[in-house]
Amino acid sequence: MVSARSVDRQLDACFSNLMVSSGGGRGQAETGGAVPMLSGWKDLPMELLMRIISVAGDDRIVVVASGVCTGWRDALGWGVTNLSLSWCQQNMNNLTISFAHKFTKLQVLTLRQIKPQLEDSAVEAVANYCYDLRELDLSRSFRLSDRSLYALANGCPRLTKLNISGCSSFSDSALIYLSCHCKNLKSLNLCGCGKAATDESLQAIAQNCGHLQSLNLGWCDSVTDEGVTSLASGCPDLRALDLCGCVLITGNYHTYDFFFG
């Protein structure tokens, strides 16, 4: 975890670089008007604070800096729309819960994990505060249950891209519920979601998610030709379909003719 002191040092360095590159430190503008002297990064206007964070390019700094002062918290809460916590190797669940209420304008959130950390409580926190969320990556979240999908369905109806690959505990009933509420989905990754991806859930997706363009059904061994055929008729914009490992697909229904013929 990055310490607040480390963040201060990096922000001070960014501040110094910014003042040098912009010719800061001169007391008079070229027009002869007075220019307020800035003694440190905490005195910068919010727009410049956001610029420094953008230049730093490290989401760890964003998370820690949000707790430095009220000004940082407010600026980041309104200005940050894209955040990744994939760097977090421990305590991602608690970290997600602690920041969700600060970053209410998030549109893209990546919570991909090397080892499973996230629990339903973290996803519920995101769903409660991040109503504008459009893209969410929960891949390899083995600990999540249907509670997470229900929470996303109710709290994040504007989702257009969802990756829940490897979330093997989700049921098809929860996925059906999600499809009824997140009708703007364009990209859905269900690789390894053998319980969730069934013919019934695919039929619901076909009925509710007509804008779907990409669907990964890799190793979803309950899917048959019937489910894929329903996608062909209900999702006319579908351009990418991964059926690797779908052992029940036979091709007897000439499924691919629906998509490409």
PDB file of C-alpha atoms in Angstrom:
ATOM      1  CA  MET A   1       0.000   0.000   0.000  1.00  0.00           C
ATOM      2  CA  VAL A   2       1.274   3.470  -0.869  1.00  0.00           C
ATOM      3  CA  SER A   3       1.676   5.712   2.195  1.00  0.00           C
ATOM      4  CA  ALA A   4       0.303   9.241   2.466  1.00  0.00           C
ATOM      5  CA  ARG A   5       3.863  10.515   3.011  1.00  0.00           C
ATOM      6  CA  SER A   6       4.978   8.897  -0.244  1.00  0.00           C
ATOM      7  CA  VAL A   7       2.030  10.492  -2.013  1.00  0.00           C
ATOM      8  CA  ASP A   8       2.987  13.897  -0.594  1.00  0.00           C
ATOM      9  CA  ARG A   9       6.526  13.528  -1.932  1.00  0.00           C
ATOM     10  CA  GLN A  10       5.294  12.583  -5.387  1.00  0.00           C
ATOM     11  CA  LEU A  11       2.767  15.408  -5.437  1.00  0.00           C
ATOM     12  CA  ASP A  12       5.433  17.892  -4.333  1.00  0.00           C
ATOM     13  CA  ALA A  13       7.634  16.729  -7.192  1.00  0.00           C
ATOM     14  CA  CYS A  14       4.774  17.058  -9.662  1.00  0.00           C
ATOM     15  CA  PHE A  15       4.035  20.522  -8.317  1.00  0.00           C
ATOM     16  CA  SER A  16       7.656  21.607  -8.768  1.00  0.00           C
ATOM     17  CA  ASN A  17       7.772  20.245 -12.312  1.00  0.00           C
ATOM     18  CA  LEU A  18       4.511  21.979 -13.158  1.00  0.00           C
ATOM     19  CA  MET A  19       5.710  25.324 -11.785  1.00  0.00           C
ATOM     20  CA  VAL A  20       8.981  25.058 -13.723  1.00  0.00           C
ATOM     21  CA  SER A  21       7.308  24.062 -16.996  1.00  0.00           C
ATOM     22  CA  SER A  22       4.729  26.829 -16.733  1.00  0.00           C
ATOM     23  CA  GLY A  23       7.181  29.509 -15.613  1.00  0.00           C
ATOM     24  CA  GLY A  24       5.573  29.661 -12.190  1.00  0.00           C
ATOM     25  CA  GLY A  25       7.160  31.607  -9.386  1.00  0.00           C
ATOM     26  CA  ARG A  26       7.226  34.913 -11.195  1.00  0.00           C
ATOM     27  CA  GLY A  27       5.185  37.440  -9.323  1.00  0.00           C
ATOM     28  CA  GLN A  28       3.876  39.244 -12.374  1.00  0.00           C
ATOM     29  CA  ALA A  29       2.095  38.005 -15.468  1.00  0.00           C
ATOM     30  CA  GLU A  30       3.199  39.185 -18.890  1.00  0.00           C
ATOM     31  CA  THR A  31       0.256  41.580 -18.865  1.00  0.00           C
ATOM     32  CA  GLY A  32       1.563  43.174 -15.706  1.00  0.00           C
ATOM     33  CA  GLY A  33      -1.206  41.823 -13.465  1.00  0.00           C
ATOM     34  CA  ALA A  34      -0.481  40.240 -10.113  1.00  0.00           C
ATOM     35  CA  VAL A  35      -0.267  36.461 -10.014  1.00  0.00           C
ATOM     36  CA  PRO A  36      -1.067  34.696  -6.728  1.00  0.00           C
ATOM     37  CA  MET A  37       1.950  32.921  -5.312  1.00  0.00           C
ATOM     38  CA  LEU A  38       1.466  29.193  -4.765  1.00  0.00           C
ATOM     39  CA  SER A  39       3.433  27.743  -1.880  1.00  0.00           C
ATOM     40  CA  GLY A  40       2.571  24.072  -2.409  1.00  0.00           C
ATOM     41  CA  TRP A  41       0.286  21.574  -4.095  1.00  0.00           C
ATOM     42  CA  LYS A  42      -2.495  22.077  -1.542  1.00  0.00           C
ATOM     43  CA  ASP A  43      -2.896  25.673  -2.779  1.00  0.00           C
ATOM     44  CA  LEU A  44      -3.488  24.655  -6.397  1.00  0.00           C
ATOM     45  CA  PRO A  45      -6.932  25.097  -7.987  1.00  0.00           C
ATOM     46  CA  MET A  46      -8.896  21.865  -8.361  1.00  0.00           C
ATOM     47  CA  GLU A  47      -8.361  21.820 -12.128  1.00  0.00           C
ATOM     48  CA  LEU A  48      -4.597  21.745 -11.669  1.00  0.00           C
ATOM     49  CA  LEU A  49      -4.834  19.141  -8.939  1.00  0.00           C
ATOM     50  CA  MET A  50      -6.680  16.893 -11.376  1.00  0.00           C
ATOM     51  CA  ARG A  51      -4.017  17.587 -13.986  1.00  0.00           C
ATOM     52  CA  ILE A  52      -1.263  16.507 -11.608  1.00  0.00           C
ATOM     53  CA  ILE A  53      -3.096  13.296 -10.763  1.00  0.00           C
ATOM     54  CA  SER A  54      -3.533  12.632 -14.469  1.00  0.00           C
ATOM     55  CA  VAL A  55       0.176  13.170 -15.119  1.00  0.00           C
ATOM     56  CA  ALA A  56       1.111  10.866 -12.223  1.00  0.00           C
ATOM     57  CA  GLY A  57      -0.770   8.051 -13.955  1.00  0.00           C
ATOM     58  CA  ASP A  58      -0.930   5.782 -10.915  1.00  0.00           C
ATOM     59  CA  ASP A  59      -4.287   4.758  -9.483  1.00  0.00           C
ATOM     60  CA  ARG A  60      -2.641   3.969  -6.151  1.00  0.00           C
ATOM     61  CA  ILE A  61      -1.922   7.660  -5.752  1.00  0.00           C
ATOM     62  CA  VAL A  62      -5.545   8.473  -6.551  1.00  0.00           C
ATOM     63  CA  VAL A  63      -6.870   6.180  -3.832  1.00  0.00           C
ATOM     64  CA  VAL A  64      -4.479   7.381  -1.129  1.00  0.00           C
ATOM     65  CA  ALA A  65      -4.746  11.047  -2.112  1.00  0.00           C
ATOM     66  CA  SER A  66      -8.526  10.899  -1.716  1.00  0.00           C
ATOM     67  CA  GLY A  67      -7.940  10.561   2.020  1.00  0.00           C
ATOM     68  CA  VAL A  68      -5.372  13.336   2.398  1.00  0.00           C
ATOM     69  CA  CYS A  69      -7.812  16.233   2.753  1.00  0.00           C
ATOM     70  CA  THR A  70     -11.386  17.233   2.034  1.00  0.00           C
ATOM     71  CA  GLY A  71     -10.358  19.219  -1.027  1.00  0.00           C
ATOM     72  CA  TRP A  72      -8.660  16.225  -2.602  1.00  0.00           C
ATOM     73  CA  ARG A  73     -11.581  13.979  -1.767  1.00  0.00           C
ATOM     74  CA  ASP A  74     -14.101  16.323  -3.375  1.00  0.00           C
ATOM     75  CA  ALA A  75     -11.974  16.978  -6.450  1.00  0.00           C
ATOM     76  CA  LEU A  76     -11.279  13.312  -7.072  1.00  0.00           C
ATOM     77  CA  GLY A  77     -14.853  12.338  -6.336  1.00  0.00           C
ATOM     78  CA  TRP A  78     -16.089  14.598  -9.098  1.00  0.00           C
ATOM     79  CA  GLY A  79     -13.187  14.270 -11.512  1.00  0.00           C
ATOM     80  CA  VAL A  80     -12.146  10.598 -11.539  1.00  0.00           C
ATOM     81  CA  THR A  81     -14.185   8.464 -13.933  1.00  0.00           C
ATOM     82  CA  ASN A  82     -11.751   5.601 -14.569  1.00  0.00           C
ATOM     83  CA  LEU A  83     -10.127   3.567 -11.795  1.00  0.00           C
ATOM     84  CA  SER A  84      -8.313   0.261 -11.470  1.00  0.00           C
ATOM     85  CA  LEU A  85      -7.530  -1.615  -8.266  1.00  0.00           C
ATOM     86  CA  SER A  86      -5.924  -4.592  -9.990  1.00  0.00           C
ATOM     87  CA  TRP A  87      -2.602  -3.618  -8.406  1.00  0.00           C
ATOM     88  CA  CYS A  88      -4.004  -4.384  -4.945  1.00  0.00           C
ATOM     89  CA  GLN A  89      -2.792  -7.795  -3.835  1.00  0.00           C
ATOM     90  CA  GLN A  90      -4.365  -7.722  -0.369  1.00  0.00           C
ATOM     91  CA  ASN A  91      -7.478  -6.234   1.217  1.00  0.00           C
ATOM     92  CA  MET A  92      -9.083  -5.251  -2.094  1.00  0.00           C
ATOM     93  CA  ASN A  93     -12.466  -5.921  -0.553  1.00  0.00           C
ATOM     94  CA  ASN A  94     -12.048  -3.426   2.291  1.00  0.00           C
ATOM     95  CA  LEU A  95     -10.386  -0.909  -0.007  1.00  0.00           C
ATOM     96  CA  THR A  96     -13.306  -1.051  -2.425  1.00  0.00           C
ATOM     97  CA  ILE A  97     -15.815  -0.557   0.368  1.00  0.00           C
ATOM     98  CA  SER A  98     -13.863   2.426   1.715  1.00  0.00           C
ATOM     99  CA  PHE A  99     -13.568   4.290  -1.602  1.00  0.00           C
ATOM    100  CA  ALA A 100     -16.962   3.584  -3.205  1.00  0.00           C
ATOM    101  CA  HIS A 101     -18.722   6.518  -1.557  1.00  0.00           C
ATOM    102  CA  LYS A 102     -15.896   8.875  -2.593  1.00  0.00           C
ATOM    103  CA  PHE A 103     -15.874   8.095  -6.318  1.00  0.00           C
ATOM    104  CA  THR A 104     -19.520   8.435  -7.253  1.00  0.00           C
ATOM    105  CA  LYS A 105     -18.791   9.545 -10.823  1.00  0.00           C
ATOM    106  CA  LEU A 106     -16.914   6.403 -11.837  1.00  0.00           C
ATOM    107  CA  GLN A 107     -17.721   5.064 -15.276  1.00  0.00           C
ATOM    108  CA  VAL A 108     -14.975   2.449 -15.630  1.00  0.00           C
ATOM    109  CA  LEU A 109     -13.856   0.238 -12.738  1.00  0.00           C
ATOM    110  CA  THR A 110     -11.402  -2.650 -12.929  1.00  0.00           C
ATOM    111  CA  LEU A 111     -11.296  -5.092 -10.017  1.00  0.00           C
ATOM    112  CA  ARG A 112      -9.459  -7.956 -11.716  1.00  0.00           C
ATOM    113  CA  GLN A 113      -7.678 -10.209  -9.218  1.00  0.00           C
ATOM    114  CA  ILE A 114      -4.780 -12.643  -9.230  1.00  0.00           C
ATOM    115  CA  LYS A 115      -6.132 -14.366  -6.147  1.00  0.00           C
ATOM    116  CA  PRO A 116      -9.770 -14.029  -5.052  1.00  0.00           C
ATOM    117  CA  GLN A 117     -10.366 -11.185  -2.606  1.00  0.00           C
ATOM    118  CA  LEU A 118     -13.650  -9.509  -3.462  1.00  0.00           C
ATOM    119  CA  GLU A 119     -16.807 -10.406  -1.580  1.00  0.00           C
ATOM    120  CA  ASP A 120     -20.409  -9.401  -2.150  1.00  0.00           C
ATOM    121  CA  SER A 121     -20.135  -6.520   0.310  1.00  0.00           C
ATOM    122  CA  ALA A 122     -17.663  -4.702  -1.945  1.00  0.00           C
ATOM    123  CA  VAL A 123     -19.765  -5.076  -5.089  1.00  0.00           C
ATOM    124  CA  GLU A 124     -22.816  -3.930  -3.156  1.00  0.00           C
ATOM    125  CA  ALA A 125     -20.933  -0.810  -2.060  1.00  0.00           C
ATOM    126  CA  VAL A 126     -20.045  -0.045  -5.673  1.00  0.00           C
ATOM    127  CA  ALA A 127     -23.639  -0.589  -6.762  1.00  0.00           C
ATOM    128  CA  ASN A 128     -24.926   1.684  -3.995  1.00  0.00           C
ATOM    129  CA  TYR A 129     -22.743   4.666  -4.929  1.00  0.00           C
ATOM    130  CA  CYS A 130     -21.571   4.331  -8.544  1.00  0.00           C
ATOM    131  CA  TYR A 131     -24.816   4.745 -10.429  1.00  0.00           C
ATOM    132  CA  ASP A 132     -23.083   6.021 -13.593  1.00  0.00           C
ATOM    133  CA  LEU A 133     -20.852   2.958 -13.924  1.00  0.00           C
ATOM    134  CA  ARG A 134     -20.576   1.799 -17.544  1.00  0.00           C
ATOM    135  CA  GLU A 135     -17.748  -0.762 -17.500  1.00  0.00           C
ATOM    136  CA  LEU A 136     -16.914  -3.222 -14.719  1.00  0.00           C
ATOM    137  CA  ASP A 137     -14.314  -5.984 -14.575  1.00  0.00           C
ATOM    138  CA  LEU A 138     -14.869  -8.560 -11.822  1.00  0.00           C
ATOM    139  CA  SER A 139     -12.927 -11.383 -13.443  1.00  0.00           C
ATOM    140  CA  ARG A 140     -11.660 -14.160 -11.175  1.00  0.00           C
ATOM    141  CA  SER A 141     -13.911 -13.082  -8.303  1.00  0.00           C
ATOM    142  CA  PHE A 142     -14.489 -16.617  -7.109  1.00  0.00           C
ATOM    143  CA  ARG A 143     -16.017 -15.548  -3.783  1.00  0.00           C
ATOM    144  CA  LEU A 144     -18.928 -13.622  -5.240  1.00  0.00           C
ATOM    145  CA  SER A 145     -22.472 -14.962  -5.063  1.00  0.00           C
ATOM    146  CA  ASP A 146     -25.749 -14.004  -6.723  1.00  0.00           C
ATOM    147  CA  ARG A 147     -26.008 -11.076  -4.295  1.00  0.00           C
ATOM    148  CA  SER A 148     -23.485  -9.214  -6.421  1.00  0.00           C
ATOM    149  CA  LEU A 149     -25.423  -9.603  -9.662  1.00  0.00           C
ATOM    150  CA  TYR A 150     -28.660  -8.529  -7.999  1.00  0.00           C
ATOM    151  CA  ALA A 151     -26.905  -5.480  -6.561  1.00  0.00           C
ATOM    152  CA  LEU A 152     -25.461  -4.501  -9.939  1.00  0.00           C
ATOM    153  CA  ALA A 153     -28.801  -4.960 -11.614  1.00  0.00           C
ATOM    154  CA  ASN A 154     -30.477  -2.581  -9.180  1.00  0.00           C
ATOM    155  CA  GLY A 155     -27.656  -0.068  -8.769  1.00  0.00           C
ATOM    156  CA  CYS A 156     -25.846   0.092 -12.122  1.00  0.00           C
ATOM    157  CA  PRO A 157     -28.459  -0.047 -14.898  1.00  0.00           C
ATOM    158  CA  ARG A 158     -26.198   1.866 -17.321  1.00  0.00           C
ATOM    159  CA  LEU A 159     -23.607  -0.896 -17.610  1.00  0.00           C
ATOM    160  CA  THR A 160     -22.440  -1.465 -21.170  1.00  0.00           C
ATOM    161  CA  LYS A 161     -19.487  -3.779 -20.485  1.00  0.00           C
ATOM    162  CA  LEU A 162     -19.301  -6.464 -17.811  1.00  0.00           C
ATOM    163  CA  ASN A 163     -16.588  -9.061 -17.269  1.00  0.00           C
ATOM    164  CA  ILE A 164     -17.487 -11.771 -14.765  1.00  0.00           C
ATOM    165  CA  SER A 165     -15.283 -14.474 -16.242  1.00  0.00           C
ATOM    166  CA  GLY A 166     -14.349 -17.111 -13.715  1.00  0.00           C
ATOM    167  CA  CYS A 167     -17.190 -16.197 -11.348  1.00  0.00           C
ATOM    168  CA  SER A 168     -18.373 -19.774 -11.164  1.00  0.00           C
ATOM    169  CA  SER A 169     -20.898 -19.349  -8.337  1.00  0.00           C
ATOM    170  CA  PHE A 170     -23.366 -17.153 -10.213  1.00  0.00           C
ATOM    171  CA  SER A 171     -26.672 -18.806 -11.140  1.00  0.00           C
ATOM    172  CA  ASP A 172     -28.671 -18.403 -14.327  1.00  0.00           C
ATOM    173  CA  SER A 173     -31.569 -16.852 -12.388  1.00  0.00           C
ATOM    174  CA  ALA A 174     -29.284 -14.034 -11.197  1.00  0.00           C
ATOM    175  CA  LEU A 175     -27.974 -13.496 -14.733  1.00  0.00           C
ATOM    176  CA  ILE A 176     -31.527 -13.389 -16.054  1.00  0.00           C
ATOM    177  CA  TYR A 177     -32.382 -10.749 -13.460  1.00  0.00           C
ATOM    178  CA  LEU A 178     -29.324  -8.724 -14.479  1.00  0.00           C
ATOM    179  CA  SER A 179     -30.285  -8.840 -18.150  1.00  0.00           C
ATOM    180  CA  CYS A 180     -33.728  -7.473 -17.313  1.00  0.00           C
ATOM    181  CA  HIS A 181     -32.227  -4.371 -15.700  1.00  0.00           C
ATOM    182  CA  CYS A 182     -28.966  -3.780 -17.599  1.00  0.00           C
ATOM    183  CA  LYS A 183     -30.378  -3.580 -21.087  1.00  0.00           C
ATOM    184  CA  ASN A 184     -27.559  -1.446 -22.499  1.00  0.00           C
ATOM    185  CA  LEU A 185     -24.961  -4.209 -22.317  1.00  0.00           C
ATOM    186  CA  LYS A 186     -22.728  -4.337 -25.388  1.00  0.00           C
ATOM    187  CA  SER A 187     -19.967  -6.604 -24.101  1.00  0.00           C
ATOM    188  CA  LEU A 188     -20.434  -9.520 -21.705  1.00  0.00           C
ATOM    189  CA  ASN A 189     -17.749 -11.993 -20.659  1.00  0.00           C
ATOM    190  CA  LEU A 190     -19.166 -15.165 -19.107  1.00  0.00           C
ATOM    191  CA  CYS A 191     -16.161 -17.402 -19.669  1.00  0.00           C
ATOM    192  CA  GLY A 192     -16.184 -20.141 -17.044  1.00  0.00           C
ATOM    193  CA  CYS A 193     -19.611 -19.155 -15.686  1.00  0.00           C
ATOM    194  CA  GLY A 194     -21.029 -22.618 -16.219  1.00  0.00           C
ATOM    195  CA  LYS A 195     -23.945 -22.236 -13.805  1.00  0.00           C
ATOM    196  CA  ALA A 196     -24.981 -18.802 -15.060  1.00  0.00           C
ATOM    197  CA  ALA A 197     -24.732 -19.374 -18.803  1.00  0.00           C
ATOM    198  CA  THR A 198     -27.595 -21.673 -19.718  1.00  0.00           C
ATOM    199  CA  ASP A 199     -30.038 -21.713 -22.600  1.00  0.00           C
ATOM    200  CA  GLU A 200     -32.593 -19.989 -20.366  1.00  0.00           C
ATOM    201  CA  SER A 201     -30.250 -17.138 -19.438  1.00  0.00           C
ATOM    202  CA  LEU A 202     -29.128 -16.726 -23.056  1.00  0.00           C
ATOM    203  CA  GLN A 203     -32.757 -16.452 -24.118  1.00  0.00           C
ATOM    204  CA  ALA A 204     -33.247 -13.708 -21.535  1.00  0.00           C
ATOM    205  CA  ILE A 205     -30.145 -11.912 -22.784  1.00  0.00           C
ATOM    206  CA  ALA A 206     -31.441 -12.157 -26.339  1.00  0.00           C
ATOM    207  CA  GLN A 207     -34.775 -10.729 -25.273  1.00  0.00           C
ATOM    208  CA  ASN A 208     -33.426  -7.880 -23.133  1.00  0.00           C
ATOM    209  CA  CYS A 209     -29.970  -6.947 -24.449  1.00  0.00           C
ATOM    210  CA  GLY A 210     -30.536  -6.175 -28.092  1.00  0.00           C
ATOM    211  CA  HIS A 211     -27.420  -3.978 -28.331  1.00  0.00           C
ATOM    212  CA  LEU A 212     -25.025  -6.787 -27.411  1.00  0.00           C
ATOM    213  CA  GLN A 213     -21.948  -6.841 -29.657  1.00  0.00           C
ATOM    214  CA  SER A 214     -19.530  -9.204 -27.902  1.00  0.00           C
ATOM    215  CA  LEU A 215     -20.230 -12.321 -25.846  1.00  0.00           C
ATOM    216  CA  ASN A 216     -17.753 -14.802 -24.385  1.00  0.00           C
ATOM    217  CA  LEU A 217     -19.260 -18.178 -23.494  1.00  0.00           C
ATOM    218  CA  GLY A 218     -15.982 -20.055 -23.228  1.00  0.00           C
ATOM    219  CA  TRP A 219     -16.251 -23.301 -21.248  1.00  0.00           C
ATOM    220  CA  CYS A 220     -19.924 -22.790 -20.491  1.00  0.00           C
ATOM    221  CA  ASP A 221     -20.762 -26.450 -20.958  1.00  0.00           C
ATOM    222  CA  SER A 222     -24.525 -26.124 -20.395  1.00  0.00           C
ATOM    223  CA  VAL A 223     -25.095 -24.026 -23.502  1.00  0.00           C
ATOM    224  CA  THR A 224     -26.682 -25.784 -26.473  1.00  0.00           C
ATOM    225  CA  ASP A 225     -27.617 -24.821 -30.031  1.00  0.00           C
ATOM    226  CA  GLU A 226     -30.980 -23.605 -28.775  1.00  0.00           C
ATOM    227  CA  GLY A 227     -29.445 -20.924 -26.579  1.00  0.00           C
ATOM    228  CA  VAL A 228     -27.044 -19.726 -29.266  1.00  0.00           C
ATOM    229  CA  THR A 229     -29.830 -19.603 -31.845  1.00  0.00           C
ATOM    230  CA  SER A 230     -31.860 -17.327 -29.577  1.00  0.00           C
ATOM    231  CA  LEU A 231     -28.895 -14.948 -29.480  1.00  0.00           C
ATOM    232  CA  ALA A 232     -28.735 -14.949 -33.249  1.00  0.00           C
ATOM    233  CA  SER A 233     -32.309 -13.761 -33.541  1.00  0.00           C
ATOM    234  CA  GLY A 234     -32.355 -11.389 -30.555  1.00  0.00           C
ATOM    235  CA  CYS A 235     -28.958  -9.690 -30.829  1.00  0.00           C
ATOM    236  CA  PRO A 236     -28.559  -8.443 -34.413  1.00  0.00           C
ATOM    237  CA  ASP A 237     -25.448  -6.389 -33.528  1.00  0.00           C
ATOM    238  CA  LEU A 238     -23.538  -9.383 -32.157  1.00  0.00           C
ATOM    239  CA  ARG A 239     -20.153  -9.546 -33.895  1.00  0.00           C
ATOM    240  CA  ALA A 240     -17.928 -11.527 -31.532  1.00  0.00           C
ATOM    241  CA  LEU A 241     -19.024 -14.843 -30.010  1.00  0.00           C
ATOM    242  CA  ASP A 242     -16.634 -17.189 -28.192  1.00  0.00           C
ATOM    243  CA  LEU A 243     -17.937 -20.762 -27.898  1.00  0.00           C
ATOM    244  CA  CYS A 244     -14.636 -22.424 -26.988  1.00  0.00           C
ATOM    245  CA  GLY A 245     -15.289 -25.436 -24.777  1.00  0.00           C
ATOM    246  CA  CYS A 246     -19.063 -25.418 -25.309  1.00  0.00           C
ATOM    247  CA  VAL A 247     -19.216 -29.151 -25.844  1.00  0.00           C
ATOM    248  CA  LEU A 248     -22.977 -29.319 -26.454  1.00  0.00           C
ATOM    249  CA  ILE A 249     -22.850 -27.060 -29.504  1.00  0.00           C
ATOM    250  CA  THR A 250     -23.392 -29.245 -32.559  1.00  0.00           C
ATOM    251  CA  GLY A 251     -24.109 -26.784 -35.352  1.00  0.00           C
ATOM    252  CA  ASN A 252     -27.210 -28.715 -36.373  1.00  0.00           C
ATOM    253  CA  TYR A 253     -29.233 -25.512 -36.297  1.00  0.00           C
ATOM    254  CA  HIS A 254     -26.797 -23.765 -38.638  1.00  0.00           C
ATOM    255  CA  THR A 255     -26.282 -21.195 -35.938  1.00  0.00           C
ATOM    256  CA  TYR A 256     -23.461 -19.414 -37.677  1.00  0.00           C
ATOM    257  CA  ASP A 257     -25.683 -18.743 -40.677  1.00  0.00           C
ATOM    258  CA  PHE A 258     -27.727 -16.435 -38.432  1.00  0.00           C
ATOM    259  CA  PHE A 259     -24.662 -14.360 -37.577  1.00  0.00           C
ATOM    260  CA  PHE A 260     -22.638 -14.397 -40.742  1.00  0.00           C
ATOM    261  CA  GLY A 261     -24.938 -15.628 -43.487  1.00  0.00           C
TER     262      GLY A 261
END
